[in-house]
Coordinates of C-alpha atoms in Angstrom, one line a residue:
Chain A
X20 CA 0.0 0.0 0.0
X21 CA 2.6 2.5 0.9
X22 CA 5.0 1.2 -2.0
X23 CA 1.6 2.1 -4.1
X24 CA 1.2 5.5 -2.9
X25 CA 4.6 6.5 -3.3
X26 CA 4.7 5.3 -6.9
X27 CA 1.8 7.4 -7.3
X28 CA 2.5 10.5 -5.5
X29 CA 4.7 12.0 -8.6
X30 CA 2.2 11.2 -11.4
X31 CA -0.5 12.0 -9.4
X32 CA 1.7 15.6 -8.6
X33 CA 2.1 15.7 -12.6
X34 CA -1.3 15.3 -12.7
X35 CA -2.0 18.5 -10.6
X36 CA 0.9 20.4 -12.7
X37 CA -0.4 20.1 -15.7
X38 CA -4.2 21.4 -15.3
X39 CA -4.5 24.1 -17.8
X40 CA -4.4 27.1 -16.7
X41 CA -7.0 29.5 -17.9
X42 CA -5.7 32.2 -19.8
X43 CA -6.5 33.9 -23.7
X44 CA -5.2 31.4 -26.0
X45 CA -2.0 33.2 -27.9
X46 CA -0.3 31.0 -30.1
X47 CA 2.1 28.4 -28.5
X48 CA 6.0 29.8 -27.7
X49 CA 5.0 33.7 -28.2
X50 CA 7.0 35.6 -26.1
X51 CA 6.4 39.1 -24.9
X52 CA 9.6 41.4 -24.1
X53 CA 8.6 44.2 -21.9
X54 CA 11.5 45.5 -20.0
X55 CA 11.3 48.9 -21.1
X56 CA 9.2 49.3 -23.7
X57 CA 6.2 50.1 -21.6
X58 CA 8.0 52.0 -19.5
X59 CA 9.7 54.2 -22.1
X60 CA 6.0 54.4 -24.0
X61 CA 5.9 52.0 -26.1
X62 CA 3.9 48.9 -26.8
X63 CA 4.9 45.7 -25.1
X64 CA 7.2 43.4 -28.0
X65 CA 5.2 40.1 -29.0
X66 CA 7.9 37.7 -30.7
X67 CA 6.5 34.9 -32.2
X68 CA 8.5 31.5 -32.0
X69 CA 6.5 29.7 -34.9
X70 CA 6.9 32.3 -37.7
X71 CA 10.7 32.5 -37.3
X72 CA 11.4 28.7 -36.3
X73 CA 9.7 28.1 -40.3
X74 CA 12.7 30.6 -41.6
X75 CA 15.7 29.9 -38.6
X76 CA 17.0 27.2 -36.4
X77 CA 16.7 27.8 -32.7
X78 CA 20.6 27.6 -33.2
X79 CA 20.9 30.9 -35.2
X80 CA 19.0 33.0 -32.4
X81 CA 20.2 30.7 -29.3
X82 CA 23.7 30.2 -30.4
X83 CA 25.1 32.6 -33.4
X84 CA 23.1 35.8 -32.4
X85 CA 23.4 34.9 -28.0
X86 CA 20.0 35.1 -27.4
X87 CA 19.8 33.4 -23.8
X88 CA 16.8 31.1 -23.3
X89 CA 15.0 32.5 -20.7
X90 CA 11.8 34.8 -21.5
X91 CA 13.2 38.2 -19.8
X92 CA 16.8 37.2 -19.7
X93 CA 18.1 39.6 -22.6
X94 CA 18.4 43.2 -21.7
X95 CA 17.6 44.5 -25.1
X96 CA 17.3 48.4 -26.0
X97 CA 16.5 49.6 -29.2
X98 CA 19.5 51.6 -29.5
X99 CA 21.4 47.8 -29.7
X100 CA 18.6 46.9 -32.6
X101 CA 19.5 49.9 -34.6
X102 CA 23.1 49.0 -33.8
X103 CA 22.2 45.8 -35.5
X104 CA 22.4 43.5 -32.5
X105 CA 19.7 41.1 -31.2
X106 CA 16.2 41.6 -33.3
X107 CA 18.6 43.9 -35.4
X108 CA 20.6 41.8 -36.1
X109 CA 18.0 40.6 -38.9
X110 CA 15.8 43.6 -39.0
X111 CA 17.9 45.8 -41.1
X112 CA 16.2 46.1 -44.4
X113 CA 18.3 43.3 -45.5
X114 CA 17.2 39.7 -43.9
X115 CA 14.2 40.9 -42.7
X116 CA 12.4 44.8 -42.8
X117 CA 14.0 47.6 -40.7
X118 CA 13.6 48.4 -37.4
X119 CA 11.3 51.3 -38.7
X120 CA 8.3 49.5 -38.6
X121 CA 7.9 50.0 -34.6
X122 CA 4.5 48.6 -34.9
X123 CA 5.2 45.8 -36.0
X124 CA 6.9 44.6 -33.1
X125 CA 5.8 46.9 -30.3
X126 CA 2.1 45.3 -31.1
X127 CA 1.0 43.6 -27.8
X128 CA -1.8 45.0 -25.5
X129 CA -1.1 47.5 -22.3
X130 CA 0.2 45.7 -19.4
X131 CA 1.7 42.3 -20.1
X132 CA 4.3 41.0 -18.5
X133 CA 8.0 39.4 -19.6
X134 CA 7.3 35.9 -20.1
X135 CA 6.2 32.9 -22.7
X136 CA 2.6 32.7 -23.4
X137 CA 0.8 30.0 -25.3
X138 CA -2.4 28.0 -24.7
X139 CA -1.3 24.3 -24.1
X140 CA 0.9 26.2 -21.4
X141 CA 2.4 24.0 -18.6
X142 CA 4.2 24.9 -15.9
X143 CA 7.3 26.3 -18.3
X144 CA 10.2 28.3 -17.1
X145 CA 8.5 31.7 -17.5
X146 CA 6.0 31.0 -14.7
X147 CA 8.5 30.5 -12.2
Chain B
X18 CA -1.4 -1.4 -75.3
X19 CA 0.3 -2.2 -72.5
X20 CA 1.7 1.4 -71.6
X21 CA -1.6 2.8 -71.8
X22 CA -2.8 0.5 -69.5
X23 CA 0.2 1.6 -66.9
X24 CA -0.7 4.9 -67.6
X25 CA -4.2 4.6 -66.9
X26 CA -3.1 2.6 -63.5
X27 CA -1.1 5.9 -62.7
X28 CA -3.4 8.4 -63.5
X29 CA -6.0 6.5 -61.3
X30 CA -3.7 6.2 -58.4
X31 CA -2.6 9.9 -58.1
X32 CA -5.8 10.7 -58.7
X33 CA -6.6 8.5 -55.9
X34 CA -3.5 9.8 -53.8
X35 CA -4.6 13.3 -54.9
X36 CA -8.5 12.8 -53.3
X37 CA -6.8 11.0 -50.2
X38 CA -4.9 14.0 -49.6
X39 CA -7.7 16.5 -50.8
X40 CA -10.2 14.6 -48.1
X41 CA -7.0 14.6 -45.4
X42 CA -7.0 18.8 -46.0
X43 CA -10.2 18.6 -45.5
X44 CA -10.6 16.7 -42.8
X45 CA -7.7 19.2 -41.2
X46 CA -10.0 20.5 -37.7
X47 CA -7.0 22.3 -36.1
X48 CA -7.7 26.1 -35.6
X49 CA -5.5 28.7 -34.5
X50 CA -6.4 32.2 -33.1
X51 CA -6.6 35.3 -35.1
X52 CA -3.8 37.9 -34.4
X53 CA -6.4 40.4 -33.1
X54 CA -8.4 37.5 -30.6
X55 CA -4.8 36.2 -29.0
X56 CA -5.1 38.0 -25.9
X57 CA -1.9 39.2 -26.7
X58 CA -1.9 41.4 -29.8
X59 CA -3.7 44.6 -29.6
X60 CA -6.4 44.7 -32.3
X61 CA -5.8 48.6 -32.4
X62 CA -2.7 48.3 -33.7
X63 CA -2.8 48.6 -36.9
X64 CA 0.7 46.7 -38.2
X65 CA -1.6 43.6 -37.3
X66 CA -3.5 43.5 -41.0
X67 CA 0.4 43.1 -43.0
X68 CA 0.8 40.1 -40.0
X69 CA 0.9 36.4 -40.9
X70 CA -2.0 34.7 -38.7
X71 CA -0.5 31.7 -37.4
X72 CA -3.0 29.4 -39.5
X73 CA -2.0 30.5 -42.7
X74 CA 1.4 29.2 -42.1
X75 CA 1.2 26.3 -40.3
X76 CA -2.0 24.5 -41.9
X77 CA 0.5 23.6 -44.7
X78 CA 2.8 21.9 -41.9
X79 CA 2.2 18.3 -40.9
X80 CA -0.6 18.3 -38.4
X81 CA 0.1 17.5 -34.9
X82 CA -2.7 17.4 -31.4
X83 CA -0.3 19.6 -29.2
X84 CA 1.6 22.9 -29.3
X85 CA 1.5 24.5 -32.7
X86 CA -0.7 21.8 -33.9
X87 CA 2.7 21.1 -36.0
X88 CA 5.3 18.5 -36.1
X89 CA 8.2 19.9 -36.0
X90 CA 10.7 17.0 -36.1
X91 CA 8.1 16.1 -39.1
X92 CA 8.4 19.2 -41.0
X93 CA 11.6 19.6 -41.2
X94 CA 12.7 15.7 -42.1
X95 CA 10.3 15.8 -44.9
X96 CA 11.1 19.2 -46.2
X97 CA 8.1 21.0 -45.7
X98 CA 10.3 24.0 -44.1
X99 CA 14.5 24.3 -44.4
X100 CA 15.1 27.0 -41.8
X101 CA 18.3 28.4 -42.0
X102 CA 21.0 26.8 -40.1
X103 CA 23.3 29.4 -39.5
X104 CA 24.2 33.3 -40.3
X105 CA 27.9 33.4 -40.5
X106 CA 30.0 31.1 -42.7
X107 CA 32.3 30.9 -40.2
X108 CA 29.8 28.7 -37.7
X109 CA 29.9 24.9 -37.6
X110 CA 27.3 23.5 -37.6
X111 CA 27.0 20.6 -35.5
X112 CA 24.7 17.1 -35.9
X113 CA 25.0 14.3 -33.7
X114 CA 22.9 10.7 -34.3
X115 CA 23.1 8.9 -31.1
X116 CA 20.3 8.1 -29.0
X117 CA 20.1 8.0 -25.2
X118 CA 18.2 5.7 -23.0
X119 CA 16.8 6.9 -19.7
X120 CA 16.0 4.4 -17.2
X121 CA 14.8 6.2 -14.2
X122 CA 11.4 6.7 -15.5
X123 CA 9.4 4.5 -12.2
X124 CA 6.8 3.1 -13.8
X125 CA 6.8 4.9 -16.8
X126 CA 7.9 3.6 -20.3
X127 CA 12.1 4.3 -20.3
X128 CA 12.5 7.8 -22.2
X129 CA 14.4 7.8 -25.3
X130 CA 16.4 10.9 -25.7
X131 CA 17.0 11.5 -29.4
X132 CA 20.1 13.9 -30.3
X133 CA 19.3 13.7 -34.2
X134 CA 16.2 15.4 -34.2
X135 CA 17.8 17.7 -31.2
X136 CA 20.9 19.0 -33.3
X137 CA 18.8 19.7 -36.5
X138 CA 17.5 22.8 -34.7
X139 CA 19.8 23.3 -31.7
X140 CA 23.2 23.5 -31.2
X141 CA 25.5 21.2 -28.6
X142 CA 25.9 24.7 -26.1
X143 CA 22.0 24.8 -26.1
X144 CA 22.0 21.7 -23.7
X145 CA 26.1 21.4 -22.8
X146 CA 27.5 21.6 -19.9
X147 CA 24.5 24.1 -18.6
X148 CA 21.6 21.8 -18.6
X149 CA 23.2 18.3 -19.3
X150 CA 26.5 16.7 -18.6
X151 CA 28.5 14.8 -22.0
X152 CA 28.0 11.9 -20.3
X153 CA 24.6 9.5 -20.4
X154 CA 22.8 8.7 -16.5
X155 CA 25.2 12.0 -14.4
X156 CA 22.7 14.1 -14.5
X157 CA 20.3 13.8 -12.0
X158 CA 16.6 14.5 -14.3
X159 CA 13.5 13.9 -12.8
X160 CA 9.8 14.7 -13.6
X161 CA 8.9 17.5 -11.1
X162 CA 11.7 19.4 -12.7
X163 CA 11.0 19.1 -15.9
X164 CA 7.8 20.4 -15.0
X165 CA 9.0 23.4 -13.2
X166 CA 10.9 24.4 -16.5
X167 CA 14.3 22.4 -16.5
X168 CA 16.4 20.0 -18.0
X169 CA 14.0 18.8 -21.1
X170 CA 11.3 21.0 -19.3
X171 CA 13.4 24.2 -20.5
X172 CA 12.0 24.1 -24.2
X173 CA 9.8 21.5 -23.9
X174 CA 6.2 23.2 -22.6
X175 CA 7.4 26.5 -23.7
X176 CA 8.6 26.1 -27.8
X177 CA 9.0 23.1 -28.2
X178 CA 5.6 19.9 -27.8
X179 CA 4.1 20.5 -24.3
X180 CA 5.0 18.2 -21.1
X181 CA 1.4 16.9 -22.1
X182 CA 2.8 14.5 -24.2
X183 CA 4.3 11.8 -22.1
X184 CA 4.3 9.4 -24.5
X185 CA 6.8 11.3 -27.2
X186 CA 9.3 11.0 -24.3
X187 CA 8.3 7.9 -22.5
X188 CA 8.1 6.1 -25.7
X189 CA 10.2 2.5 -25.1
X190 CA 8.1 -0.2 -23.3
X191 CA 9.9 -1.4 -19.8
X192 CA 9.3 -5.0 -20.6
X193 CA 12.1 -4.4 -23.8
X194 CA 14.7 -5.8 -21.9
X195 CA 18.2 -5.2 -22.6
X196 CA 17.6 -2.1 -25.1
X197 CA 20.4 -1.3 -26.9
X198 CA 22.0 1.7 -25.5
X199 CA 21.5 3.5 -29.3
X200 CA 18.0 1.4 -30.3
X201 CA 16.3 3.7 -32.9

């Protein structure tokens, strides 16, 4: 009996981790930066994983370009995109459209926070 | 005569193949979100009309019941997408085909720890020395961190197929005894 219960206790713990959370159902591995930008004015940054994974490795971003893997780890400022480092390193008018088109990435509503969204969320690294 | 008849076999098969797949696309019931009913984008903004919506993308990917409703690992074997894999010329990049087992699963079906379809998209410094040792059964993974974002849990639930999907992991039976150590 106790030998069951303790072979239980983690899934059953699983179990418990992994009922969904209600939230608005944003497509899976968006991620909003918002540092500064709110701060400073601007629109919170939505950055969707699934329309750049179709076009880059995670490797490029995650390796090449430094991006750490942790939703509010990078300390990025515009004046580093329009250097051409992080987003800019891409958005330059010449792999992808220029850092001109602010609304384009400062698109996300008032008020969210740093972190990964996505509706089949578990309990992933940005809710901790 | 007889290369009509070939031909006629063809022309009925694709045209088979081509209904199978037409019904398949039909029969396609995943649905994403619109940009401006996310939650996440504001449907103010303007910028969000010259935006992809997610569906238009990734209905043509190979369908899957979790995450993106894609398969990734899928997608990319098969062609369906060829990201790029790096940006500089001077970057190697590295593949490694060996397969893992991991035992320490309790009742679970053993996980079997792919680095093929891991190396396609990532690179080595992704997982090494910061989330896994170079060396298979030293580093001590277990479930309840996985769940709380570690080891695999550190893409897996957030980009990569949710933590829902025990069986993608825990995929080798217990009762397969003696397993070789890189069984595909």
């Amino acid at each position: 009996m106790l030998k069951l219960l303790k072979h239980a206790l983690p899934v059953l713990t699983i179990a418990f981790a992994l009922s969904p959370v209600p939230e608005a159902w944003s497509e899976y591995g968006d991620v909003v930066l918002n540092r500064r930008s709110e701060q400073a004015g601007m629109a919170p940054v939505v950055f969707p994983h699934w329309f750049h994974r179709v076009r880059f490795r995670c490797k490029v971003c995650h390796s090449e370009l430094g991006f750490e893997m942790r939703a509010g780890a990078n300390d990025v400022t515009m004046n580093e995109i329009v250097q051409g480092k992080f987003c800019g390193t891409c958005h330059n008018g010449e792999i992808a459209w220029s850092a001109e088109n602010c609304g384009l990435c400062h698109s996300g509503l008032p008020g969210l926070k740093s972190r990964i969204h996505g509706g089949h969320e578990t309990l992933g690294p940005g809710r901790w | 005569m007889k290369l009509s008849r070939s031909c006629m076999v063809g022309l009925l098969a694709s045209g088979l193949l081509g209904a199978s797949s037409l019904y398949l696309w039909a029969a396609d019931s995943r649905q994403w979100k619109s940009l401006e009913k996310d939650g996440l984008h504001d449907p103010e903004n303007p910028a969000l009309k010259v935006m992809q919506p997610p569906g238009a993308a990734l209905r043509l990917l190979p369908p899957d019941s979790a995450g993106n409703l894609v398969n990734w690992v899928k997608a990319l074997r098969d062609r369906y997408i060829n990201p790029r894999t790096n940006l500089y010329e001077t970057t190697q990049v590295r593949i490694l085909d060996s397969d893992i087992l991991m035992k320490r699963t309790a009742e679970m079906p053993y996980v079997l720890f792919p680095h093929r379809a891991h190396t396609e998209w990532l690179d080595c410094s992704n997982c090494h020395e910061k989330l896994f040792k170079s060396q298979a059964g030293t580093t001590p993974v277990n479930m309840l961190a996985i769940l709380q974002g570690q080891y695999c849990g550190q893409c897996h639930g957030a980009v990569s197929f949710p933590l829902t999907e025990c069986n993608r992991c825990h995929s080798v039976p217990r009762s397969s005894v003696g397993v070789p150590q890189t069984a595909k």
